[in-house]
mmCIF file of C-alpha atoms and ligand atoms in Angstrom:
data_model
loop_
_atom_site.group_PDB
_atom_site.id
_atom_site.type_symbol
_atom_site.label_atom_id
_atom_site.label_comp_id
_atom_site.label_asym_id
_atom_site.label_seq_id
_atom_site.Cartn_x
_atom_site.Cartn_y
_atom_site.Cartn_z
ATOM 1 C CA MET A 30 5.386 14.146 -8.502
ATOM 2 C CA THR A 31 1.481 12.711 -7.431
ATOM 3 C CA GLN A 32 2.034 10.301 -4.398
ATOM 4 C CA SER A 33 0.679 6.976 -4.368
ATOM 5 C CA LEU A 34 -3.038 6.474 -2.429
ATOM 6 C CA TYR A 35 -0.517 4.394 -0.079
ATOM 7 C CA GLU A 36 0.710 7.657 0.916
ATOM 8 C CA ARG A 37 -1.559 10.099 1.024
ATOM 9 C CA LEU A 38 -3.575 7.196 3.044
ATOM 10 C CA GLY A 39 -0.936 7.942 5.678
ATOM 11 C CA GLY A 40 1.524 5.261 4.879
ATOM 12 C CA THR A 41 1.037 1.832 6.944
ATOM 13 C CA GLU A 42 0.731 3.435 10.262
ATOM 14 C CA GLY A 43 -2.368 5.340 8.967
ATOM 15 C CA ILE A 44 -3.700 2.612 6.896
ATOM 16 C CA THR A 45 -3.086 0.248 10.107
ATOM 17 C CA ALA A 46 -5.322 2.775 12.077
ATOM 18 C CA ILE A 47 -8.082 2.799 8.942
ATOM 19 C CA ALA A 48 -8.351 -1.027 8.589
ATOM 20 C CA ASP A 49 -8.452 -1.017 12.597
ATOM 21 C CA THR A 50 -11.399 0.968 12.218
ATOM 22 C CA LEU A 51 -12.634 -0.708 9.474
ATOM 23 C CA VAL A 52 -12.946 -4.050 10.940
ATOM 24 C CA GLU A 53 -14.902 -2.822 14.081
ATOM 25 C CA ASN A 54 -17.064 -1.339 12.150
ATOM 26 C CA HIS A 55 -17.632 -4.526 10.172
ATOM 27 C CA LEU A 56 -17.929 -6.066 14.052
ATOM 28 C CA ALA A 57 -20.753 -3.578 15.137
ATOM 29 C CA ASN A 58 -22.673 -3.659 11.205
ATOM 30 C CA PRO A 59 -25.693 -6.281 11.477
ATOM 31 C CA VAL A 60 -25.471 -6.861 7.738
ATOM 32 C CA VAL A 61 -22.128 -8.614 8.262
ATOM 33 C CA SER A 62 -21.626 -8.784 12.057
ATOM 34 C CA ALA A 63 -22.177 -12.768 12.151
ATOM 35 C CA ARG A 64 -19.923 -13.199 8.926
ATOM 36 C CA TYR A 65 -16.949 -12.486 11.324
ATOM 37 C CA ALA A 66 -18.656 -14.311 14.063
ATOM 38 C CA GLN A 67 -16.054 -17.226 14.040
ATOM 39 C CA SER A 68 -12.923 -15.144 12.876
ATOM 40 C CA ASP A 69 -10.077 -13.844 14.621
ATOM 41 C CA LYS A 70 -10.032 -10.050 15.202
ATOM 42 C CA VAL A 71 -6.348 -9.517 15.009
ATOM 43 C CA ALA A 72 -5.829 -11.924 12.473
ATOM 44 C CA VAL A 73 -8.672 -10.078 9.928
ATOM 45 C CA LYS A 74 -7.267 -6.563 11.105
ATOM 46 C CA ASN A 75 -4.285 -7.385 10.073
ATOM 47 C CA GLY A 76 -5.346 -9.007 6.818
ATOM 48 C CA ALA A 77 -7.227 -6.000 5.809
ATOM 49 C CA ALA A 78 -4.203 -3.757 6.885
ATOM 50 C CA THR A 79 -1.583 -5.748 4.405
ATOM 51 C CA PHE A 80 -3.912 -6.483 2.010
ATOM 52 C CA PHE A 81 -4.677 -2.065 1.346
ATOM 53 C CA ILE A 82 -0.766 -1.588 2.108
ATOM 54 C CA ALA A 83 0.697 -3.526 -0.986
ATOM 55 C CA GLY A 84 -3.035 -2.489 -3.046
ATOM 56 C CA THR A 85 -2.384 1.124 -2.814
ATOM 57 C CA GLY A 86 1.071 1.023 -3.654
ATOM 58 C CA GLY A 87 3.040 0.068 -0.312
ATOM 59 C CA PRO A 88 5.057 -2.899 0.602
ATOM 60 C CA ASN A 89 4.338 -6.022 -1.128
ATOM 61 C CA VAL A 90 3.254 -7.298 2.988
ATOM 62 C CA TYR A 91 -0.019 -9.474 2.096
ATOM 63 C CA LYS A 92 0.469 -12.958 2.900
ATOM 64 C CA GLY A 93 -3.269 -13.917 2.419
ATOM 65 C CA LYS A 94 -5.565 -15.587 -0.276
ATOM 66 C CA ASP A 95 -6.076 -13.895 -3.236
ATOM 67 C CA MET A 96 -10.571 -12.634 -3.281
ATOM 68 C CA ILE A 97 -11.945 -15.081 -5.026
ATOM 69 C CA ALA A 98 -9.729 -17.838 -2.881
ATOM 70 C CA THR A 99 -10.860 -15.830 0.177
ATOM 71 C CA HIS A 100 -14.849 -15.200 -0.121
ATOM 72 C CA LYS A 101 -15.604 -18.213 -2.438
ATOM 73 C CA GLY A 102 -18.557 -20.568 -1.091
ATOM 74 C CA MET A 103 -19.745 -17.760 0.826
ATOM 75 C CA ASN A 104 -22.442 -16.486 -1.035
ATOM 76 C CA ILE A 105 -21.823 -12.904 -0.275
ATOM 77 C CA SER A 106 -25.355 -10.480 -1.409
ATOM 78 C CA GLY A 107 -25.298 -7.694 -2.735
ATOM 79 C CA ASP A 108 -26.827 -5.714 0.429
ATOM 80 C CA GLU A 109 -23.531 -7.513 2.383
ATOM 81 C CA PHE A 110 -20.767 -6.068 -0.449
ATOM 82 C CA MET A 111 -22.546 -2.320 0.257
ATOM 83 C CA ALA A 112 -22.862 -2.594 4.115
ATOM 84 C CA VAL A 113 -18.973 -3.637 3.641
ATOM 85 C CA LEU A 114 -18.514 -0.361 1.590
ATOM 86 C CA ASP A 115 -20.295 2.090 3.559
ATOM 87 C CA ASP A 116 -17.766 0.325 6.588
ATOM 88 C CA ALA A 117 -14.841 1.472 4.620
ATOM 89 C CA MET A 118 -16.129 5.159 3.708
ATOM 90 C CA GLU A 119 -17.256 5.995 7.691
ATOM 91 C CA ALA A 120 -13.791 4.266 8.498
ATOM 92 C CA LEU A 121 -12.327 6.838 6.221
ATOM 93 C CA ASP A 122 -14.132 9.706 7.497
ATOM 94 C CA ALA A 123 -13.214 9.036 11.095
ATOM 95 C CA HIS A 124 -10.011 9.036 10.122
ATOM 96 C CA ASN A 125 -10.649 12.288 8.027
ATOM 97 C CA VAL A 126 -9.146 11.018 4.538
ATOM 98 C CA GLY A 127 -9.911 13.422 2.246
ATOM 99 C CA GLN A 128 -12.811 13.045 -0.581
ATOM 100 C CA THR A 129 -10.139 12.516 -3.223
ATOM 101 C CA GLU A 130 -8.800 9.710 -1.587
ATOM 102 C CA LYS A 131 -12.442 7.888 -0.826
ATOM 103 C CA ASP A 132 -13.401 8.627 -4.369
ATOM 104 C CA GLU A 133 -10.267 6.670 -5.275
ATOM 105 C CA VAL A 134 -10.921 3.842 -2.420
ATOM 106 C CA LEU A 135 -14.323 3.263 -3.440
ATOM 107 C CA CYS A 136 -13.774 2.878 -6.931
ATOM 108 C CA ILE A 137 -11.037 -0.205 -6.049
ATOM 109 C CA LEU A 138 -13.472 -1.669 -3.686
ATOM 110 C CA TYR A 139 -16.395 -1.768 -6.127
ATOM 111 C CA SER A 140 -14.239 -2.968 -9.197
ATOM 112 C CA MET A 141 -13.479 -6.264 -6.606
ATOM 113 C CA ARG A 142 -16.900 -7.076 -6.372
ATOM 114 C CA LYS A 143 -17.123 -10.095 -8.971
ATOM 115 C CA GLU A 144 -14.229 -11.730 -7.257
ATOM 116 C CA ILE A 145 -15.876 -11.167 -4.001
ATOM 117 C CA MET A 146 -19.905 -11.757 -4.463
ATOM 118 C CA LYS A 147 -22.140 -14.447 -5.405
ATOM 119 C CA LEU A 148 -19.149 -16.963 -5.382
HETATM 120 C C1 HEM B 7 -14.323 -5.076 -1.571
HETATM 121 C C2 HEM B 7 -14.653 -5.816 -0.652
HETATM 122 C C3 HEM B 7 -13.491 -6.546 0.315
HETATM 123 C C4 HEM B 7 -12.683 -7.025 0.212
HETATM 124 C C5 HEM B 7 -11.635 -6.141 -0.556
HETATM 125 C C6 HEM B 7 -12.223 -7.634 1.223
HETATM 126 C C7 HEM B 7 -11.106 -8.525 1.110
HETATM 127 C C8 HEM B 7 -10.849 -9.670 2.581
HETATM 128 C C9 HEM B 7 -9.519 -9.810 3.078
HETATM 129 C C10 HEM B 7 -8.069 -9.073 2.082
HETATM 130 C C11 HEM B 7 -9.502 -10.953 3.740
HETATM 131 C C12 HEM B 7 -8.471 -11.581 4.481
HETATM 132 C C13 HEM B 7 -8.180 -13.076 3.813
HETATM 133 C C14 HEM B 7 -7.021 -13.415 4.293
HETATM 134 O O1 HEM B 7 -6.091 -12.771 4.965
HETATM 135 O O2 HEM B 7 -6.332 -14.701 3.512
HETATM 136 C C15 HEM B 7 -11.050 -11.064 3.645
HETATM 137 C C16 HEM B 7 -11.217 -11.986 4.757
HETATM 138 C C17 HEM B 7 -12.755 -12.256 4.715
HETATM 139 N N1 HEM B 7 -14.020 -11.427 4.639
HETATM 140 FE FE1 HEM B 7 -13.783 -10.085 3.169
HETATM 141 N N2 HEM B 7 -13.421 -8.440 1.825
HETATM 142 C C18 HEM B 7 -14.323 -7.788 1.147
HETATM 143 C C19 HEM B 7 -15.606 -8.129 0.993
HETATM 144 C C20 HEM B 7 -16.232 -8.665 1.915
HETATM 145 C C21 HEM B 7 -17.862 -8.824 2.262
HETATM 146 C C22 HEM B 7 -18.810 -8.025 1.544
HETATM 147 C C23 HEM B 7 -17.983 -9.848 3.336
HETATM 148 C C24 HEM B 7 -19.399 -10.357 3.833
HETATM 149 C C25 HEM B 7 -20.063 -9.899 4.396
HETATM 150 C C26 HEM B 7 -16.655 -10.478 3.810
HETATM 151 C C27 HEM B 7 -16.334 -11.499 4.550
HETATM 152 C C28 HEM B 7 -15.299 -11.899 4.571
HETATM 153 C C29 HEM B 7 -14.851 -12.818 5.836
HETATM 154 C C30 HEM B 7 -15.811 -13.663 6.764
HETATM 155 C C31 HEM B 7 -13.361 -13.313 5.816
HETATM 156 C C32 HEM B 7 -12.633 -14.150 6.728
HETATM 157 C C33 HEM B 7 -12.754 -13.574 7.968
HETATM 158 C C34 HEM B 7 -11.227 -15.026 8.946
HETATM 159 O O3 HEM B 7 -10.118 -14.804 8.020
HETATM 160 O O4 HEM B 7 -12.306 -15.214 9.784
HETATM 161 N N3 HEM B 7 -15.729 -10.217 2.880
HETATM 162 N N4 HEM B 7 -11.518 -9.946 2.865
#
């Protein structure tokens, strides 16, 4: 049987490590770092990890807000959205995630653009 994306990304442990790198990439990325200047880093990492665990077929552990409520009023630009996708792909590379899984993650993230950009 085909494994879920959650399983192929290394389950809770693997996704938690990927989310950690993702948030570090955001904080080091000049296009988006200022957005997270007031953020609690541990909380953002936990939000990213649990969102991904739940969204890829793992346990339903995400306790945060939905994507529209989270990003409403931020007026996020296309450049910022692209920067976050780049950070995500680099985080997957850093954890040696395969091309098939990278393609799937990219499609999932891209599909959320209207719930995140220009709100
Ligand atoms: C597909 C792309 C994205 C996804 C899946 C996503 C997902 C999330 C999630 C799950 C949270 C945590 C919400 C919570 O815990 O209640 C969050 C918070 C946040 N996101 Fe996004 N996001 C995306 C793109 C972006 C972009 C492009 C920006 C702007 C550069 C951005 C800026 C933020 C900020 C500033 C927060 C709040 C951090 C805090 O709580 O201090 N996001 N996002």
